[in-house]
Coordinates of N, CA and C in Angstrom, one line a residue:
X1 N 5.9 41.7 -57.9 CA 6.2 42.3 -59.1 C 6.1 43.8 -58.7
X2 N 4.8 44.1 -58.1 CA 4.4 45.4 -57.6 C 5.7 46.0 -56.8
X3 N 6.1 45.2 -55.9 CA 6.5 45.9 -54.7 C 7.9 46.1 -55.2
X4 N 8.6 45.0 -55.9 CA 9.8 45.2 -56.8 C 9.8 46.6 -57.3
X5 N 8.8 46.8 -58.3 CA 8.9 48.0 -59.3 C 9.0 49.3 -58.3
X6 N 8.3 49.3 -57.1 CA 8.2 50.3 -56.0 C 9.5 50.8 -55.5
X7 N 10.3 49.6 -55.2 CA 11.5 49.7 -54.5 C 12.5 50.4 -55.0
X8 N 12.9 51.7 -54.4 CA 14.4 52.4 -55.1 C 15.3 51.9 -54.3
X9 N 15.3 51.4 -53.0 CA 16.8 51.3 -52.6 C 17.1 50.1 -52.5
X10 N 18.9 50.0 -53.4 CA 18.9 48.7 -53.5 C 19.1 47.4 -52.1
X11 N 19.3 48.1 -51.4 CA 18.8 47.1 -49.8 C 17.4 46.6 -49.8
X12 N 16.8 47.0 -50.1 CA 14.7 46.8 -50.2 C 15.2 45.5 -51.6
X13 N 15.2 46.0 -52.6 CA 15.1 45.1 -53.8 C 15.7 43.9 -53.4
X14 N 17.2 43.8 -53.1 CA 17.6 42.3 -52.8 C 16.5 41.9 -51.6
X15 N 16.7 42.6 -50.4 CA 15.4 41.8 -49.4 C 14.2 41.1 -49.8
X16 N 13.6 41.8 -50.7 CA 12.3 41.1 -51.6 C 13.0 40.0 -52.4
X17 N 13.6 40.0 -52.8 CA 14.4 39.0 -53.9 C 14.8 37.9 -53.0
X18 N 15.5 38.1 -51.9 CA 15.5 37.0 -51.2 C 14.9 36.3 -50.4
X19 N 13.8 37.1 -50.1 CA 12.4 36.7 -49.4 C 11.8 35.9 -49.9
X20 N 11.1 36.7 -51.0 CA 10.4 35.8 -51.7 C 11.0 34.5 -52.8
X21 N 12.5 34.3 -53.1 CA 12.8 33.3 -53.8 C 12.9 32.0 -52.5
X22 N 13.6 32.4 -51.2 CA 14.3 31.5 -50.2 C 13.0 31.2 -49.2
X23 N 12.7 32.3 -49.0 CA 11.2 32.6 -47.8 C 12.3 32.3 -46.7
X24 N 13.5 32.9 -46.4 CA 14.0 33.1 -44.9 C 13.5 34.3 -44.2
X25 N 13.4 34.2 -43.4 CA 12.9 34.7 -42.0 C 13.5 36.4 -42.1
X26 N 13.0 37.1 -41.6 CA 13.6 38.8 -42.0 C 14.6 38.9 -41.1
X27 N 14.5 38.6 -39.5 CA 16.1 38.4 -38.9 C 16.9 37.5 -39.7
X28 N 16.4 36.8 -40.7 CA 18.2 35.6 -41.0 C 18.7 36.7 -42.2
X29 N 17.8 37.3 -42.8 CA 18.1 38.2 -44.0 C 19.1 39.3 -43.8
X30 N 18.1 39.7 -42.3 CA 18.9 41.5 -42.3 C 20.3 40.9 -41.5
X31 N 20.5 39.9 -41.1 CA 22.0 39.3 -40.4 C 23.0 38.7 -41.3
X32 N 22.3 38.8 -42.7 CA 23.4 38.5 -43.5 C 25.0 39.0 -43.8
X33 N 26.0 38.6 -43.6 CA 27.6 39.3 -43.8 C 27.8 39.0 -45.5
X34 N 28.7 40.4 -45.7 CA 29.2 40.1 -47.0 C 30.0 38.5 -47.3
X35 N 30.4 38.2 -46.5 CA 31.4 36.8 -46.6 C 30.3 35.4 -46.5
X36 N 29.3 35.6 -46.3 CA 28.4 34.6 -46.5 C 28.0 34.1 -48.2
X37 N 28.3 35.5 -48.8 CA 27.7 35.2 -50.1 C 28.8 34.5 -51.0
X38 N 29.4 33.8 -51.7 CA 29.8 33.6 -52.4 C 30.1 33.4 -53.9
X39 N 30.1 34.8 -54.5 CA 29.8 35.3 -56.0 C 30.6 34.0 -56.8
X40 N 31.9 33.3 -56.5 CA 32.4 32.2 -57.3 C 31.4 31.1 -57.4
X41 N 31.2 30.6 -56.4 CA 29.2 29.7 -56.5 C 28.8 29.7 -56.7
X42 N 28.1 30.9 -56.0 CA 27.4 31.5 -56.4 C 26.0 30.9 -55.5
X43 N 26.7 31.1 -53.9 CA 26.1 31.0 -53.0 C 26.1 31.4 -51.9
X44 N 25.0 31.0 -51.0 CA 24.8 32.3 -49.6 C 24.6 31.1 -48.9
X45 N 25.2 31.4 -47.6 CA 25.4 30.3 -46.6 C 24.9 31.0 -45.5
X46 N 23.7 30.7 -44.5 CA 23.4 31.0 -43.8 C 23.9 30.7 -42.1
X47 N 24.3 30.6 -41.3 CA 25.2 30.0 -40.6 C 24.2 29.5 -39.0
X48 N 24.4 28.5 -38.8 CA 23.6 28.1 -37.5 C 22.8 28.7 -36.6
X49 N 23.8 29.7 -36.0 CA 24.0 31.0 -34.9 C 23.0 31.9 -35.3
X50 N 22.7 31.8 -37.0 CA 21.6 33.2 -37.5 C 20.4 32.5 -37.3
X51 N 19.9 31.3 -37.8 CA 18.7 30.5 -38.1 C 18.0 30.3 -36.7
X52 N 17.0 30.6 -36.7 CA 15.6 30.4 -35.5 C 16.1 28.7 -35.1
X53 N 15.8 27.5 -36.4 CA 16.4 26.2 -35.7 C 17.3 26.1 -35.3
X54 N 18.3 27.0 -35.5 CA 19.7 26.6 -35.3 C 20.7 25.7 -36.2
X55 N 19.8 25.8 -37.4 CA 20.9 24.6 -38.3 C 21.2 25.7 -39.8
X56 N 22.1 25.8 -40.0 CA 22.7 26.2 -41.3 C 22.3 25.9 -42.3
X57 N 22.0 26.9 -43.4 CA 21.4 26.4 -44.6 C 22.3 27.3 -45.5
X58 N 22.5 26.6 -47.1 CA 23.2 27.3 -48.0 C 22.1 27.2 -49.5
X59 N 21.9 28.3 -50.0 CA 21.0 28.0 -51.6 C 22.4 28.7 -52.6
X60 N 21.5 28.6 -53.8 CA 22.6 28.7 -54.6 C 21.3 29.9 -54.9
X61 N 22.6 31.0 -55.6 CA 21.5 32.1 -56.0 C 21.0 32.1 -57.5
X62 N 19.8 32.7 -57.6 CA 19.2 32.9 -58.6 C 20.0 33.6 -59.7
X63 N 19.6 34.0 -61.0 CA 20.7 35.4 -61.6 C 20.1 36.1 -60.9
X64 N 19.0 36.3 -60.9 CA 18.2 38.0 -60.4 C 18.9 38.0 -59.1
X65 N 19.0 37.3 -57.8 CA 19.6 37.4 -56.9 C 21.1 37.6 -56.5
X66 N 21.9 37.0 -57.8 CA 23.2 37.2 -58.5 C 23.6 38.6 -58.5
X67 N 22.8 39.3 -59.4 CA 23.1 40.3 -59.9 C 22.7 41.3 -58.9
X68 N 21.7 41.1 -57.7 CA 21.4 42.2 -56.6 C 22.9 41.9 -56.1
X69 N 23.0 41.0 -54.9 CA 24.4 40.7 -54.1 C 25.5 41.4 -55.1
X70 N 25.6 41.0 -56.2 CA 26.9 41.7 -56.9 C 27.2 43.2 -56.6
X71 N 25.6 43.9 -56.9 CA 26.0 45.1 -56.5 C 25.7 45.3 -55.0
X72 N 25.3 44.9 -53.9 CA 25.2 45.0 -53.0 C 26.6 44.9 -52.0
X73 N 27.3 43.9 -52.6 CA 29.0 43.6 -51.8 C 29.6 44.8 -52.4
X74 N 29.7 45.8 -53.4 CA 30.9 46.7 -53.6 C 31.2 47.8 -52.9
X75 N 32.3 47.9 -52.3 CA 33.2 48.3 -51.6 C 32.7 48.1 -50.3
X76 N 32.4 47.1 -49.9 CA 32.2 46.4 -48.4 C 32.9 45.4 -48.0
X77 N 33.8 45.4 -46.9 CA 34.4 44.4 -46.3 C 33.6 43.1 -46.0
X78 N 34.1 41.7 -45.9 CA 33.8 40.7 -45.7 C 32.7 40.7 -44.4
X79 N 33.4 41.1 -43.4 CA 32.4 41.3 -42.1 C 30.9 42.3 -42.1
X80 N 31.1 43.5 -43.2 CA 29.8 44.2 -43.7 C 28.6 43.3 -43.6
X81 N 28.0 44.2 -43.3 CA 26.3 43.7 -43.5 C 25.9 43.9 -44.7
X82 N 25.2 42.6 -45.3 CA 24.9 42.4 -46.7 C 24.0 43.9 -47.1
X83 N 23.3 44.1 -46.0 CA 21.7 44.7 -46.7 C 22.4 46.1 -45.7
X84 N 22.4 47.2 -46.2 CA 23.3 48.0 -46.0 C 22.2 49.3 -46.4
X85 N 22.2 50.6 -45.4 CA 21.3 51.9 -46.0 C 22.1 52.4 -46.7
X86 N 22.0 54.1 -47.1 CA 23.1 54.8 -47.4 C 24.4 54.8 -46.7
X87 N 25.3 54.9 -46.8 CA 26.7 55.2 -45.8 C 27.0 54.1 -44.7
X88 N 26.7 52.5 -45.6 CA 26.9 51.2 -44.7 C 26.2 51.2 -43.5
X89 N 25.4 52.1 -43.4 CA 24.6 51.6 -42.3 C 23.6 50.3 -42.1
X90 N 23.7 49.2 -41.1 CA 23.0 48.1 -41.2 C 21.6 48.3 -40.9
X91 N 20.8 47.5 -42.2 CA 19.3 47.4 -42.0 C 18.5 46.8 -40.8
X92 N 18.3 47.5 -40.0 CA 17.9 46.7 -38.8 C 16.1 46.5 -38.6
X93 N 15.3 47.9 -38.4 CA 14.2 48.2 -38.6 C 13.8 48.7 -39.7
X94 N 12.6 48.3 -40.0 CA 12.4 48.8 -41.7 C 10.6 48.6 -41.7
X95 N 9.9 49.2 -40.7 CA 8.6 48.9 -40.5 C 8.0 50.2 -41.3
X96 N 8.9 51.5 -41.3 CA 8.9 52.5 -42.0 C 8.3 52.5 -43.6
X97 N 9.7 51.9 -44.0 CA 10.1 51.5 -45.5 C 9.0 50.6 -46.0
X98 N 8.8 49.9 -44.9 CA 8.0 48.4 -45.6 C 6.5 49.1 -46.1
X99 N 5.9 49.9 -44.8 CA 4.7 50.3 -45.0 C 4.3 51.2 -46.5
X100 N 5.7 52.0 -46.3 CA 5.8 53.2 -47.4 C 5.6 52.4 -48.5
X101 N 6.2 51.5 -49.0 CA 6.5 50.4 -50.2 C 5.0 49.7 -50.3
X102 N 4.6 49.6 -49.7 CA 3.1 48.3 -49.7 C 2.1 49.5 -50.0
X103 N 2.0 50.3 -49.6 CA 1.1 51.5 -49.9 C 1.3 51.8 -50.8
X104 N 2.1 52.2 -51.4 CA 2.7 52.7 -52.7 C 2.5 51.8 -53.9
X105 N 2.6 50.5 -53.5 CA 1.9 49.0 -54.6 C 1.1 49.1 -54.4
X106 N 0.0 49.3 -53.7 CA -1.2 49.5 -53.6 C -1.4 48.3 -52.6
X107 N -0.7 47.5 -51.9 CA -1.1 46.3 -51.5 C -1.1 46.8 -49.9
X108 N -1.2 48.1 -49.3 CA -1.8 47.9 -48.0 C -2.1 49.7 -47.8
X109 N -2.7 49.7 -46.8 CA -3.3 51.4 -46.3 C -3.5 51.4 -44.6
X110 N -3.0 52.9 -44.6 CA -3.2 52.7 -43.0 C -4.7 53.8 -42.9
X111 N -5.0 53.1 -41.5 CA -6.5 53.3 -41.3 C -6.9 53.7 -40.1
X112 N -7.8 54.2 -39.5 CA -8.1 54.6 -38.7 C -8.6 54.1 -37.7
X113 N -8.3 54.1 -36.3 CA -8.5 52.9 -35.5 C -9.3 53.1 -34.8
X114 N -10.2 54.4 -34.8 CA -11.8 54.6 -34.4 C -13.0 54.2 -35.6
X115 N -12.7 54.7 -36.6 CA -13.8 54.6 -37.5 C -13.3 53.7 -38.4
X116 N -12.3 53.2 -39.1 CA -11.9 52.1 -39.8 C -11.6 52.7 -41.0
X117 N -11.8 54.1 -41.3 CA -11.7 54.7 -42.5 C -10.1 54.7 -43.1
X118 N -10.0 54.7 -44.5 CA -8.5 54.8 -44.9 C -8.0 56.1 -44.7
X119 N -6.7 56.8 -44.5 CA -6.8 57.9 -43.9 C -4.8 58.2 -44.7
X120 N -4.8 59.2 -44.9 CA -3.6 59.5 -46.0 C -2.8 60.7 -45.4
X121 N -3.1 61.1 -44.1 CA -2.2 61.5 -43.1 C -2.2 61.1 -41.7
X122 N -1.7 61.6 -40.8 CA -1.7 61.0 -39.5 C -2.9 61.5 -38.9
X123 N -4.0 62.2 -39.1 CA -5.3 62.5 -38.7 C -6.3 62.4 -39.3
X124 N -7.3 61.5 -39.2 CA -8.6 61.5 -39.2 C -9.9 62.4 -39.3
X125 N -10.4 62.7 -40.4 CA -11.7 63.5 -40.4 C -12.5 63.4 -39.2
X126 N -12.7 61.8 -38.8 CA -13.3 61.8 -37.3 C -13.0 62.6 -36.4
X127 N -11.6 62.8 -36.1 CA -11.1 63.8 -35.1 C -10.6 63.0 -34.1
X128 N -10.5 61.4 -34.7 CA -9.5 60.6 -33.3 C -8.3 61.1 -33.2
X129 N -7.9 60.9 -32.2 CA -6.4 61.6 -31.9 C -5.4 60.0 -31.9
X130 N -6.2 58.7 -32.2 CA -5.3 57.5 -31.9 C -4.6 57.7 -33.6
X131 N -3.2 57.1 -33.3 CA -2.4 56.9 -34.6 C -2.7 55.7 -35.4
X132 N -3.0 56.0 -36.9 CA -3.4 55.5 -37.7 C -2.9 53.9 -37.6
X133 N -4.0 52.7 -38.2 CA -3.3 51.5 -38.2 C -2.8 51.0 -39.7
X134 N -1.8 50.4 -39.8 CA -1.7 49.6 -41.0 C -2.2 48.4 -41.2
X135 N -2.9 48.3 -42.2 CA -3.3 46.8 -42.9 C -2.9 46.7 -44.1
X136 N -2.4 45.4 -44.5 CA -2.0 45.0 -45.7 C -1.0 44.0 -45.8
X137 N -0.1 43.8 -46.6 CA 0.8 42.5 -46.9 C 1.9 43.1 -45.7
X138 N 2.1 41.6 -45.1 CA 3.6 41.9 -44.2 C 4.6 41.0 -44.7
X139 N 5.8 41.2 -44.0 CA 7.1 40.3 -44.6 C 6.8 39.1 -44.7
X140 N 6.0 38.8 -43.7 CA 6.0 37.3 -43.7 C 5.1 36.3 -44.6
X141 N 4.2 37.2 -45.1 CA 3.6 37.0 -46.3 C 4.8 36.1 -47.3
X142 N 5.9 36.5 -47.5 CA 7.0 36.1 -48.3 C 7.1 34.8 -48.2
X143 N 7.3 34.0 -47.0 CA 7.6 32.8 -46.6 C 6.7 32.0 -47.6
X144 N 5.4 32.3 -46.9 CA 4.3 31.6 -47.6 C 4.4 31.5 -49.2
X145 N 4.7 32.7 -49.7 CA 5.1 33.0 -51.4 C 5.8 31.9 -51.7
X146 N 7.2 32.1 -51.1 CA 8.3 31.3 -51.7 C 8.3 30.1 -51.4
X147 N 7.6 29.2 -50.7 CA 7.2 28.0 -50.8 C 6.2 27.7 -51.9
X148 N 5.3 28.3 -51.8 CA 4.1 28.2 -53.1 C 4.9 28.2 -53.9
X149 N 5.6 28.9 -54.3 CA 6.4 29.3 -55.8 C 7.2 27.9 -55.9
X150 N 7.9 27.7 -55.1 CA 8.9 26.3 -55.2 C 8.0 25.0 -55.2
X151 N 7.1 25.3 -54.5 CA 6.4 24.0 -54.9 C 5.6 23.4 -56.3
X152 N 5.2 24.8 -56.7 CA 4.7 24.9 -58.2 C 5.5 24.7 -59.1
X153 N 6.9 25.0 -58.7 CA 7.9 24.7 -59.9 C 8.6 22.6 -59.9
X154 N 7.9 22.4 -58.7 CA 8.5 21.1 -58.5 C 9.0 20.6 -57.8
X155 N 9.5 21.5 -56.5 CA 10.5 21.3 -55.9 C 10.0 20.4 -54.7
X156 N 10.8 19.5 -54.7 CA 10.4 18.3 -53.2 C 9.8 19.4 -52.0
X157 N 8.7 18.9 -51.7 CA 8.5 19.3 -50.2 C 9.5 19.1 -49.0
X158 N 10.3 18.3 -49.2 CA 11.3 18.1 -47.9 C 12.5 19.4 -48.4
X159 N 12.8 19.3 -49.6 CA 13.7 20.4 -50.2 C 13.2 22.0 -49.6
X160 N 12.4 22.0 -50.0 CA 11.9 23.7 -49.6 C 11.6 23.6 -48.0
X161 N 11.5 22.3 -47.2 CA 11.8 22.8 -45.7 C 12.9 23.2 -45.3
X162 N 13.8 22.6 -46.4 CA 15.1 22.6 -45.7 C 15.7 24.2 -46.1
X163 N 15.3 24.6 -47.4 CA 15.7 25.9 -47.6 C 15.0 27.0 -46.9
X164 N 14.2 26.4 -46.4 CA 12.9 27.6 -45.7 C 13.5 27.9 -44.1
X165 N 13.7 26.7 -43.7 CA 14.4 26.1 -42.5 C 13.1 26.1 -41.8
X166 N 12.1 25.1 -42.4 CA 10.8 24.4 -41.2 C 11.2 23.3 -40.9
X167 N 10.9 22.8 -39.6 CA 11.7 21.5 -39.3 C 10.5 20.4 -39.2
X168 N 9.4 20.8 -39.1 CA 8.3 19.6 -39.5 C 7.2 20.1 -40.4
X169 N 6.6 19.1 -40.9 CA 6.0 19.0 -42.2 C 4.6 19.8 -41.8
X170 N 4.1 19.7 -40.7 CA 2.9 20.3 -40.0 C 2.8 21.7 -39.7
X171 N 4.3 22.3 -39.4 CA 4.7 23.6 -39.4 C 4.8 24.4 -40.8
X172 N 5.1 23.3 -41.8 CA 5.6 23.9 -43.1 C 3.8 24.2 -43.8
X173 N 3.4 23.4 -43.8 CA 1.8 23.4 -44.1 C 0.8 24.7 -43.5

């Protein structure tokens, strides 16, 4: 909720919702194309060549995901990426946006590599010339959160494994 409240860009809000709801990998989400989202059946299909385990997956959109996808596809062609920045530029690397978002939400911070103190600029008062290091929530945390939320909702472990793309129960756990 803190991240969503601080995410001003549509692509980032949609990314957060998709990741927290289904637990898909970052690489799987940024590869999604408009034609993979069926607004009539309210489903999203991940192709086999887009998934880490080479297995296609299909999910039904929640109402929140549906509303965000509807906004994200406006003005795009079937082959365009679903997650795009201004000017229809595909989202590839969003480390800076992620750090900014988590810090704004109070879920991350930058620390000095030399003394460990939290810094708000690129320089620390200790005088270290080392770049600060990010400490906080990472995108992969959402995979675990999605699995936990689905389990608490009573969804069977085998279904959660299929949705999230986990092949074995030991990796899932």
